[in-house]
Short mmCIF file of C-alpha atoms in Angstrom, two decimals:
data_model
loop_
_atom_site.label_atom_id
_atom_site.label_comp_id
_atom_site.label_asym_id
_atom_site.label_seq_id
_atom_site.Cartn_x
_atom_site.Cartn_y
_atom_site.Cartn_z
CA MET D 1 136.20 105.61 101.11
CA THR D 2 132.88 104.52 102.87
CA ASP D 3 129.52 106.23 102.41
CA ASP D 4 128.05 106.95 105.61
CA SER D 5 124.81 107.90 104.39
CA THR D 6 123.90 104.41 103.35
CA GLN D 7 120.54 103.24 105.08
CA ASN D 8 121.34 99.97 106.76
CA ALA D 9 118.41 99.51 109.07
CA PRO D 10 114.48 100.21 108.65
CA VAL D 11 113.70 103.79 109.23
CA GLU D 12 111.70 102.77 112.46
CA ASP D 13 114.62 101.12 113.79
CA GLN D 14 116.70 104.33 113.32
CA HIS D 15 114.33 106.52 115.07
CA PRO D 16 112.66 104.86 118.07
CA GLN D 17 109.00 105.80 119.28
CA PRO D 18 107.08 104.80 122.18
CA ILE D 19 105.21 101.80 122.08
CA GLU D 20 101.79 103.56 122.28
CA ASP D 21 102.58 105.18 119.14
CA LYS D 22 103.55 102.15 117.56
CA VAL D 23 100.35 100.43 118.27
CA ALA D 24 98.33 103.55 117.23
CA GLY D 25 100.26 103.53 113.93
CA ILE D 26 99.32 99.76 113.29
CA LEU D 27 95.77 100.38 114.27
CA VAL D 28 95.62 103.47 112.07
CA GLN D 29 97.04 101.47 108.91
CA GLU D 30 95.02 98.39 109.56
CA GLU D 31 91.65 100.33 109.59
CA ALA D 32 92.60 102.28 106.44
CA ASP D 33 93.44 99.04 104.77
CA LEU D 34 90.62 96.82 106.20
CA GLY D 35 87.84 98.92 107.60
CA GLY D 36 84.56 97.45 106.95
CA HIS D 37 86.27 94.10 106.01
CA ASP D 38 85.14 90.61 107.80
CA GLN D 39 86.32 90.78 111.53
CA ALA D 40 88.24 87.37 111.39
CA GLU D 41 90.15 88.64 108.55
CA ILE D 42 90.88 91.84 110.47
CA LEU D 43 92.11 89.68 113.49
CA ASP D 44 94.17 87.65 111.51
CA ALA D 45 96.04 90.50 110.21
CA LEU D 46 96.18 92.48 113.26
CA ARG D 47 97.72 89.24 115.15
CA GLN D 48 100.34 89.01 112.38
CA ARG D 49 101.08 93.01 112.38
CA PHE D 50 101.66 92.85 116.11
CA VAL D 51 103.97 89.72 115.85
CA ASP D 52 105.97 91.39 113.14
CA ALA D 53 106.59 94.41 115.04
CA GLY D 54 107.22 92.58 118.25
CA ILE D 55 104.49 93.95 120.09
CA ALA D 56 102.83 91.93 122.73
CA ILE D 57 99.00 92.56 122.87
CA SER D 58 96.22 90.93 124.52
CA GLU D 59 93.87 88.76 122.66
CA ASP D 60 90.83 90.59 124.14
CA GLU D 61 92.45 93.83 122.90
CA LEU D 62 92.93 92.29 119.49
CA ILE D 63 89.37 91.18 119.48
CA GLU D 64 88.16 94.52 120.41
CA GLN D 65 90.11 96.34 117.85
CA SER D 66 89.31 93.88 115.06
CA THR D 67 85.39 94.26 115.82
CA ARG D 68 85.95 98.18 115.83
CA ILE D 69 87.77 98.24 112.58
CA ALA D 70 85.11 95.73 111.04
CA ALA D 71 82.45 98.35 111.80
CA ALA D 72 84.59 101.33 110.23
CA ASP D 73 84.07 102.50 106.88
CA GLY D 74 87.84 102.48 106.24
CA GLY D 75 87.94 106.13 105.70
CA GLY D 76 89.74 107.13 108.61
CA PHE D 77 90.94 106.20 112.16
CA SER D 78 87.93 106.51 114.41
CA GLY D 79 89.74 105.84 117.77
CA ARG D 80 88.36 103.73 120.68
#
C-alpha cells in the first residue's frame, strides 16, 4: 500500500505563487539576514538566490536592492 501523504517536492513547488511574491519573499529574507552588511556581499547573495529560484532579474535591480539592504538595519523589510 502506498502512502499518498509523502511530500516528494519542495512546498513552494506544490503551491505556485506569483513571481512578484517570490521576488518579495527573497528580498524580505535577504534583508532580514543581511541588512546592514557589505553591499558587495549582499549583491552576491541576491544573485545566487535569484539564480537558485530560477528568477531573472536585471543587474540594475540587483544593485538597487543590494544598496537598499546594505543601508537597512536588518530589523525588517523596508520596501522600496
